Tab-separated table of C-alpha atoms in Angstrom:
chain	number	residue	atom	x	y	z
F	11	MET	CA	91.021	98.624	133.227
F	12	GLY	CA	88.120	97.734	131.142
F	13	THR	CA	87.754	101.607	130.031
F	14	GLY	CA	91.678	101.774	129.176
F	15	LYS	CA	91.005	98.167	127.303
F	16	ARG	CA	88.242	99.628	125.207
F	17	GLY	CA	90.444	102.849	124.711
F	18	LEU	CA	93.167	100.763	123.223
F	19	ILE	CA	91.422	98.342	120.930
F	20	ALA	CA	89.509	101.826	119.610
F	21	VAL	CA	93.053	103.253	118.877
F	22	ALA	CA	94.033	100.157	117.411
F	23	VAL	CA	91.015	99.952	115.284
F	24	THR	CA	91.872	103.209	114.042
F	25	VAL	CA	95.137	102.820	113.083
F	26	VAL	CA	94.426	99.220	111.833
F	27	CYS	CA	91.889	101.204	109.233
F	28	ALA	CA	94.720	103.621	108.352
F	29	VAL	CA	96.867	100.888	107.329
F	30	THR	CA	93.944	99.439	104.753
F	31	VAL	CA	93.838	103.435	103.584
F	32	LEU	CA	97.490	103.782	103.426
F	33	ALA	CA	97.729	100.551	101.233
F	34	VAL	CA	95.023	101.460	98.736
F	35	PRO	CA	96.747	102.392	95.336
F	36	GLY	CA	96.117	105.707	94.073
F	37	THR	CA	95.274	107.360	97.345
F	38	ALA	CA	96.654	110.687	97.255
F	39	PHE	CA	98.037	112.502	100.050
F	40	ALA	CA	98.357	116.444	100.053
F	41	ALA	CA	101.304	116.963	102.658
F	42	PRO	CA	104.745	119.464	102.382
F	43	SER	CA	107.150	120.429	105.619
F	44	PRO	CA	108.731	123.351	106.121
F	45	THR	CA	107.194	125.937	103.760
F	46	PRO	CA	110.292	128.432	102.970
F	47	THR	CA	108.839	131.906	102.424
F	48	PRO	CA	109.514	133.308	99.276
F	49	SER	CA	111.573	136.853	99.570
F	50	ALA	CA	110.905	139.030	96.863
F	51	THR	CA	108.191	136.805	94.698
F	52	SER	CA	105.024	137.654	97.094
F	53	ASN	CA	103.826	140.140	94.836
F	54	ALA	CA	105.000	138.887	91.739
F	55	ALA	CA	101.911	136.803	90.792
F	56	SER	CA	99.504	139.120	91.112
F	57	ASP	CA	101.631	141.664	88.841
F	58	ALA	CA	101.752	139.390	86.235
F	59	THR	CA	98.263	139.013	86.326
F	60	SER	CA	98.201	142.526	84.775
F	61	LYS	CA	97.512	143.248	81.131
F	62	VAL	CA	101.006	143.647	79.409
F	63	GLU	CA	101.190	146.854	77.477
F	64	PRO	CA	102.435	147.035	73.877
F	65	SER	CA	105.348	148.925	75.313
F	66	LYS	CA	106.013	146.640	77.654
F	67	ASP	CA	110.036	146.080	78.490
F	68	LEU	CA	110.907	142.681	77.526
F	69	GLU	CA	113.707	142.448	80.077
F	70	ALA	CA	111.257	143.459	82.940
F	71	VAL	CA	109.114	140.453	81.488
F	72	ARG	CA	112.405	138.272	81.566
F	73	GLU	CA	112.993	139.210	85.477
F	74	LYS	CA	109.190	138.983	86.310
F	75	LEU	CA	109.043	135.172	84.907
F	76	ASP	CA	112.522	134.200	86.799
F	77	LYS	CA	110.762	135.359	90.183
F	78	LEU	CA	107.651	133.850	89.436
F	79	TYR	CA	109.648	130.170	88.774
F	80	HIS	CA	111.948	130.757	91.138
F	81	ALA	CA	108.975	130.993	93.888
F	82	ALA	CA	107.591	127.917	92.216
F	83	SER	CA	110.585	126.184	92.371
F	84	VAL	CA	110.763	127.001	96.294
F	85	ALA	CA	107.033	125.555	96.436
F	86	THR	CA	108.002	122.632	95.064
F	87	ASP	CA	110.917	122.033	97.344
F	88	ALA	CA	108.494	122.024	100.309
F	89	TYR	CA	106.080	120.037	98.657
F	90	ASN	CA	108.572	117.223	98.276
F	91	ALA	CA	109.770	117.371	101.695
F	92	ALA	CA	106.339	117.116	102.541
F	93	GLU	CA	105.688	114.199	100.602
F	94	GLU	CA	108.829	112.617	101.883
F	95	LYS	CA	107.963	112.994	105.104
F	96	ALA	CA	104.309	112.006	104.777
F	97	GLU	CA	105.734	108.596	102.837
F	98	LYS	CA	107.901	107.884	106.067
F	99	GLN	CA	105.103	108.646	108.762
F	100	SER	CA	102.557	106.632	106.606
F	101	ALA	CA	105.319	103.386	106.940
F	102	GLU	CA	105.723	104.087	110.353
F	103	ILE	CA	102.016	103.938	111.031
F	104	VAL	CA	102.079	100.936	109.226
F	105	GLU	CA	104.768	99.235	111.189
F	106	LEU	CA	102.956	100.406	114.782
F	107	ALA	CA	99.773	98.744	113.548
F	108	LYS	CA	101.687	95.859	112.692
F	109	LYS	CA	103.194	95.639	116.509
F	110	ILE	CA	99.800	96.650	117.831
F	111	VAL	CA	98.040	93.302	116.273
F	112	LYS	CA	100.410	91.368	117.374
F	113	GLY	CA	100.695	92.830	121.045
F	114	GLN	CA	96.811	92.070	121.410
F	115	GLU	CA	97.483	88.246	119.861
F	116	ARG	CA	99.867	88.065	122.625
F	117	LEU	CA	98.009	89.639	125.244
F	118	ALA	CA	95.011	87.491	124.806
F	119	GLU	CA	97.355	84.544	124.791
F	120	LEU	CA	99.029	85.604	128.144
F	121	LYS	CA	95.187	86.030	129.582
F	122	ASP	CA	94.350	82.573	128.763
F	123	ARG	CA	97.800	81.257	130.206
F	124	ALA	CA	96.658	83.339	133.243
F	125	GLY	CA	93.182	82.106	133.408
F	126	ALA	CA	94.225	78.604	133.133
F	127	ALA	CA	96.907	79.325	136.256
F	128	ALA	CA	94.490	80.825	138.450
F	129	ARG	CA	92.281	77.290	137.866
F	130	ALA	CA	94.464	75.168	138.926
F	131	GLN	CA	95.559	77.175	141.745
F	132	TYR	CA	92.147	77.026	142.897
F	133	ARG	CA	91.669	73.958	142.523
F	134	THR	CA	94.449	72.548	144.618
F	135	GLY	CA	94.984	75.226	146.944
F	136	GLY	CA	91.202	74.251	148.803
F	137	LEU	CA	93.246	73.203	151.582
F	138	PRO	CA	96.391	74.465	153.650
F	139	ASP	CA	99.668	72.507	153.401
F	140	GLU	CA	99.722	71.519	156.896
F	141	ALA	CA	96.220	69.704	156.319
F	142	ARG	CA	97.241	68.357	152.886
F	143	LEU	CA	100.081	66.721	154.701
F	144	MET	CA	98.181	65.001	157.246
F	145	LEU	CA	95.825	63.597	154.364
F	146	SER	CA	98.774	62.600	151.977
F	147	ASP	CA	99.498	58.740	152.151
F	148	ASP	CA	102.664	59.407	150.546
F	149	PRO	CA	104.842	62.518	152.095
F	150	GLN	CA	107.217	62.446	149.832
F	151	GLU	CA	104.932	62.528	146.696
F	152	PHE	CA	103.529	65.907	148.891
F	153	LEU	CA	106.783	67.489	149.178
F	154	ASP	CA	107.308	66.721	145.672
F	155	GLY	CA	104.319	68.570	144.588
F	156	THR	CA	104.591	71.353	146.715
F	157	GLY	CA	108.153	71.976	144.731
F	158	ARG	CA	105.947	72.220	141.753
F	159	VAL	CA	103.537	74.402	143.284
F	160	LEU	CA	106.229	77.237	144.219
F	161	GLN	CA	107.307	76.782	140.706
F	162	GLY	CA	103.915	77.254	139.449
F	163	GLN	CA	103.870	80.613	141.649
F	164	ARG	CA	107.013	81.348	140.482
F	165	ALA	CA	105.982	80.929	136.950
F	166	THR	CA	102.372	82.452	137.520
F	167	LYS	CA	104.354	85.891	138.888
F	168	GLY	CA	106.303	85.969	135.872
F	169	LEU	CA	103.042	85.180	133.613
F	170	ILE	CA	101.695	88.479	135.080
F	171	ALA	CA	104.949	90.556	134.795
F	172	GLU	CA	104.850	89.658	131.482
F	173	LEU	CA	101.325	90.687	130.951
F	174	THR	CA	102.066	93.777	132.458
F	175	ARG	CA	104.727	94.943	130.246
F	176	THR	CA	102.824	93.816	127.178
F	177	GLN	CA	99.793	95.827	128.015
F	178	GLN	CA	102.323	98.971	128.471
F	179	ASP	CA	103.812	98.291	124.941
F	180	LEU	CA	100.336	98.299	123.454
F	181	GLU	CA	99.645	101.636	125.329
F	182	GLN	CA	102.948	103.360	123.967
F	183	TYR	CA	102.410	101.681	120.287
F	184	ALA	CA	99.177	103.383	120.631
F	185	LYS	CA	100.528	106.911	121.635
F	186	ASP	CA	103.207	106.477	119.068
F	187	ALA	CA	100.612	105.859	116.251
F	188	SER	CA	98.598	108.628	117.569
F	189	ALA	CA	101.273	111.293	117.224
F	190	GLN	CA	102.105	109.734	113.969
F	191	TRP	CA	98.835	110.320	112.741
F	192	GLN	CA	98.550	113.804	113.827
F	193	GLU	CA	101.979	114.633	112.314
F	194	LEU	CA	100.870	113.038	108.883
F	195	GLU	CA	97.894	115.062	108.730
F	196	ALA	CA	99.869	118.417	109.619
F	197	ASN	CA	101.994	117.454	106.436
F	198	ARG	CA	99.054	116.636	104.244
F	199	GLN	CA	97.603	120.483	105.015
F	200	ALA	CA	101.262	122.152	104.483
F	201	LYS	CA	101.832	119.940	101.118
F	202	ALA	CA	98.301	121.003	100.079
F	203	THR	CA	99.344	124.635	100.541
F	204	ALA	CA	102.470	124.445	98.853
F	205	GLN	CA	100.523	122.899	96.020
F	206	LYS	CA	98.666	125.681	95.970
F	207	LYS	CA	101.471	128.088	95.600
F	208	ILE	CA	103.309	126.025	93.188
F	209	GLU	CA	100.313	125.846	90.919
F	210	LYS	CA	99.565	129.567	91.627
F	211	GLN	CA	102.937	130.952	90.319
F	212	ILE	CA	103.175	128.602	87.452
F	213	ALA	CA	99.691	129.841	86.167
F	214	ALA	CA	100.691	133.684	86.547
F	215	ALA	CA	103.746	132.722	84.529
F	216	GLU	CA	102.026	131.380	81.703
F	217	LYS	CA	99.463	133.865	81.733
F	218	LEU	CA	102.202	136.633	81.328
F	219	GLU	CA	103.895	134.431	78.140
F	220	SER	CA	100.476	133.912	76.600
F	221	GLN	CA	100.200	137.957	76.654
F	222	LEU	CA	103.208	138.123	74.460
F	223	GLU	CA	103.322	138.027	70.685
F	224	LYS	CA	105.103	135.290	68.286
F	225	GLU	CA	108.024	137.688	67.935
F	226	GLU	CA	108.188	138.799	71.296
F	227	LYS	CA	108.432	135.270	72.584
F	228	GLU	CA	111.096	134.642	70.062
F	229	ARG	CA	113.035	138.152	71.916
F	230	LEU	CA	112.491	137.036	74.967
F	231	ALA	CA	114.193	133.627	74.686
F	232	GLU	CA	117.056	135.322	72.930
F	233	LEU	CA	116.957	137.584	75.857
F	234	GLU	CA	116.964	134.410	78.202
F	235	GLU	CA	119.775	132.842	76.415
F	236	GLN	CA	121.955	135.778	76.580
F	237	ALA	CA	121.448	136.036	80.299
F	238	ALA	CA	122.740	132.708	80.705
F	239	HIS	CA	125.440	133.186	77.962
F	240	GLN	CA	126.999	136.213	80.064
F	241	ALA	CA	126.494	134.266	83.398
F	242	GLN	CA	128.611	131.428	82.257
F	243	THR	CA	131.256	133.680	80.332
F	244	ALA	CA	131.872	135.297	83.761
F	245	TRP	CA	132.190	132.348	85.347
F	246	LEU	CA	134.571	130.935	83.142
F	247	ASP	CA	136.227	134.407	82.477
F	248	SER	CA	137.327	133.854	86.560
F	249	GLY	CA	139.801	130.933	85.419
F	250	ILE	CA	137.816	128.454	87.838
F	251	LEU	CA	137.487	125.617	84.668
F	252	ALA	CA	141.413	125.556	85.058
F	253	GLU	CA	141.263	124.366	88.440
F	254	ILE	CA	138.445	121.821	88.136
F	255	ASN	CA	140.032	118.708	87.087
F	256	GLY	CA	138.210	115.908	89.744
F	257	LYS	CA	137.644	112.403	88.140
F	258	ALA	CA	134.426	111.112	88.711
F	259	SER	CA	134.176	108.226	90.912
F	260	ALA	CA	132.166	105.102	89.467
F	261	GLN	CA	129.017	105.658	90.953
F	262	GLY	CA	129.757	109.204	90.020
F	263	LYS	CA	130.096	107.887	86.300
F	264	LYS	CA	126.812	105.728	86.752
F	265	ALA	CA	124.659	108.919	87.882
F	266	VAL	CA	126.330	111.106	85.346
F	267	LYS	CA	125.181	108.237	82.594
F	268	TYR	CA	121.809	108.170	84.230
F	269	ALA	CA	121.200	111.773	84.181
F	270	THR	CA	122.452	112.079	80.640
F	271	ALA	CA	119.657	109.624	79.265
F	272	GLN	CA	116.687	111.681	80.806
F	273	ILE	CA	118.089	114.661	78.345
F	274	GLY	CA	114.819	115.826	76.203
F	275	LYS	CA	112.267	114.392	79.481
F	276	PRO	CA	110.260	117.466	80.266
F	277	TYR	CA	109.897	118.697	83.688
F	278	GLU	CA	107.045	118.325	86.130
F	279	TRP	CA	107.132	119.658	89.803
F	280	GLY	CA	107.332	117.104	91.947
F	281	ALA	CA	108.269	114.153	89.224
F	282	GLU	CA	111.085	111.823	89.944
F	283	GLY	CA	110.492	109.918	86.148
F	284	PRO	CA	110.987	107.856	84.472
F	285	GLN	CA	108.899	110.349	82.141
F	286	SER	CA	109.509	113.383	83.473
F	287	TYR	CA	111.195	115.227	86.584
F	288	ASP	CA	112.008	118.251	88.696
F	289	CYS	CA	115.348	119.501	89.549
F	290	SER	CA	115.855	117.574	92.516
F	291	GLY	CA	113.666	114.581	91.528
F	292	LEU	CA	116.236	113.982	89.003
F	293	THR	CA	119.458	114.140	90.757
F	294	SER	CA	117.947	112.092	93.610
F	295	GLN	CA	117.124	109.420	91.275
F	296	ALA	CA	120.446	109.697	89.120
F	297	TRP	CA	122.152	108.683	92.486
F	298	ALA	CA	119.799	105.831	93.620
F	299	ASP	CA	120.478	104.337	90.417
F	300	ALA	CA	124.211	104.599	90.766
F	301	GLY	CA	123.088	102.710	94.135
F	302	HIS	CA	123.301	105.815	96.371
F	303	GLY	CA	120.225	107.051	98.279
F	304	ILE	CA	120.626	110.979	98.679
F	305	PRO	CA	117.767	113.103	100.147
F	306	ARG	CA	114.622	114.040	98.074
F	307	THR	CA	114.823	117.840	97.500
F	308	SER	CA	117.761	120.264	96.984
F	309	GLN	CA	117.795	121.975	100.446
F	310	GLU	CA	117.914	118.942	102.268
F	311	GLN	CA	120.692	117.471	99.661
F	312	TRP	CA	122.477	120.913	100.905
F	313	LYS	CA	122.194	120.366	104.249
F	314	GLN	CA	122.882	117.176	104.346
F	315	LEU	CA	125.540	115.946	101.834
F	316	LYS	CA	129.420	116.746	102.082
F	317	HIS	CA	130.037	120.056	100.976
F	318	VAL	CA	133.315	120.566	98.581
F	319	ASP	CA	135.145	123.343	97.152
F	320	ILE	CA	134.157	124.340	93.612
F	321	LYS	CA	137.691	123.580	92.369
F	322	ASP	CA	137.275	120.352	93.520
F	323	MET	CA	134.263	119.115	92.438
F	324	ARG	CA	134.111	116.060	89.641
F	325	PRO	CA	131.678	114.845	87.448
F	326	GLY	CA	128.534	113.461	89.575
F	327	ASP	CA	128.923	116.246	92.315
F	328	LEU	CA	125.590	118.513	92.562
F	329	ILE	CA	125.685	121.843	92.493
F	330	ILE	CA	123.368	123.786	94.755
F	331	TYR	CA	121.945	127.276	93.293
F	332	PHE	CA	120.649	130.481	94.589
F	333	ASP	CA	120.683	131.510	98.628
F	334	ASP	CA	117.544	129.522	99.360
F	335	ALA	CA	119.230	126.176	97.486
F	336	SER	CA	116.046	126.140	95.570
F	337	HIS	CA	117.817	124.551	92.899
F	338	VAL	CA	120.088	121.538	91.958
F	339	ALA	CA	121.904	120.172	89.058
F	340	MET	CA	124.867	117.579	88.395
F	341	TYR	CA	128.293	118.356	87.120
F	342	VAL	CA	129.306	116.631	84.667
F	343	GLY	CA	132.331	117.843	83.267
F	344	ASP	CA	133.984	120.672	81.388
F	345	GLY	CA	132.098	123.808	82.983
F	346	ALA	CA	128.437	121.662	82.009
F	347	ILE	CA	125.758	120.485	84.151
F	348	ILE	CA	122.697	118.672	83.202
F	349	HIS	CA	119.638	119.897	85.036
F	350	ALA	CA	115.417	120.029	84.719
F	351	PRO	CA	115.491	123.832	84.538
F	352	ARG	CA	111.736	124.830	85.158
F	353	PRO	CA	108.203	124.303	83.768
F	354	GLY	CA	108.007	124.453	80.027
F	355	ARG	CA	111.769	123.076	79.610
F	356	THR	CA	113.080	119.981	79.069
F	357	VAL	CA	116.063	118.041	81.236
F	358	THR	CA	118.954	119.588	79.514
F	359	LEU	CA	122.711	120.545	79.120
F	360	ALA	CA	123.713	123.781	80.375
F	361	GLY	CA	126.715	125.609	81.843
F	362	ALA	CA	127.442	125.396	85.055
F	363	GLY	CA	127.863	129.365	85.980
F	364	THR	CA	124.448	130.481	84.176
F	365	MET	CA	122.647	130.754	87.791
F	366	PRO	CA	124.371	132.118	91.110
F	367	ILE	CA	126.048	129.209	92.648
F	368	LEU	CA	125.276	128.223	96.708
F	369	GLY	CA	127.784	125.702	96.464
F	370	VAL	CA	128.785	122.027	95.568
F	371	VAL	CA	127.626	118.759	97.472
F	372	ARG	CA	129.669	115.282	97.186
F	373	PRO	CA	126.944	112.658	97.549
F	374	ASP	CA	129.716	109.753	97.518
F	375	ALA	CA	131.835	111.644	99.654
């Protein structure tokens, strides 16, 4: 039992130390969860590093930039998911550490009581009951004492049972804490991997853009606007807007008000405000401000929130974009969205049909 006790205490000390580390302000953990595999974007970063020739096709450049920033968006979702999991695991480790500390205190108290009971039993248990009855001046007092002894024995058994349960609980807490710590470490590594992917894709995109002349950059911006305009026009031409007439809920109005107030603030991957946002950071914070918490990432928003038909959407609903659910925006009515587009851009008002729509979800269904 000595070895088991030492092992348990060692785990407890490790967990308590972990709590101290987790409580230090500014401690940075590098960690995401599932790392989605970018489809046709894997070679985009290396392609972008090659020198852009004077005869370059700006439309091809625009498409390449879209791929790079899409890959960065996918990695950002992985980063955010890992960060959310790491925060949850850290909190669970803290709670387990508190339980271990309380359990050790309770164990020490129970052992003191068990020791006292054992000493008392030793002092009074030297003679058999028959001899104590023969020597007793007051048989009734002896019989009363015997009843108290039986009560004491029952209490001792209960004490031993509680001691055993407390030790078992401590061992389970230690196992749980060890498992949570291992998951936390795995998420830190995954988060670091996602961060490298994000930085690589963004750096490749910035390098590609830096090779353009001023006139080419202006022309590229025009091409981006044209592509968005054409997509929005095609979406509106389908007649969908005539079918969309849902009224915002009270919470939806609050979420839209929050999102609208963020227009003009810069995009920053992994950011949740108040100075900057990524796409899901904006939508999750808008709904948190409205008093309704939702998942942190666009992929989890797509998985966990209620799906509604596009024709039934109302202001405050979230539109999920691309087949991999890597982007999210808030519908604000009249065929428009507010979203945090990508690095180098700001939170802005845009057409809901400017990107391929995967579906619509409703946070307050």
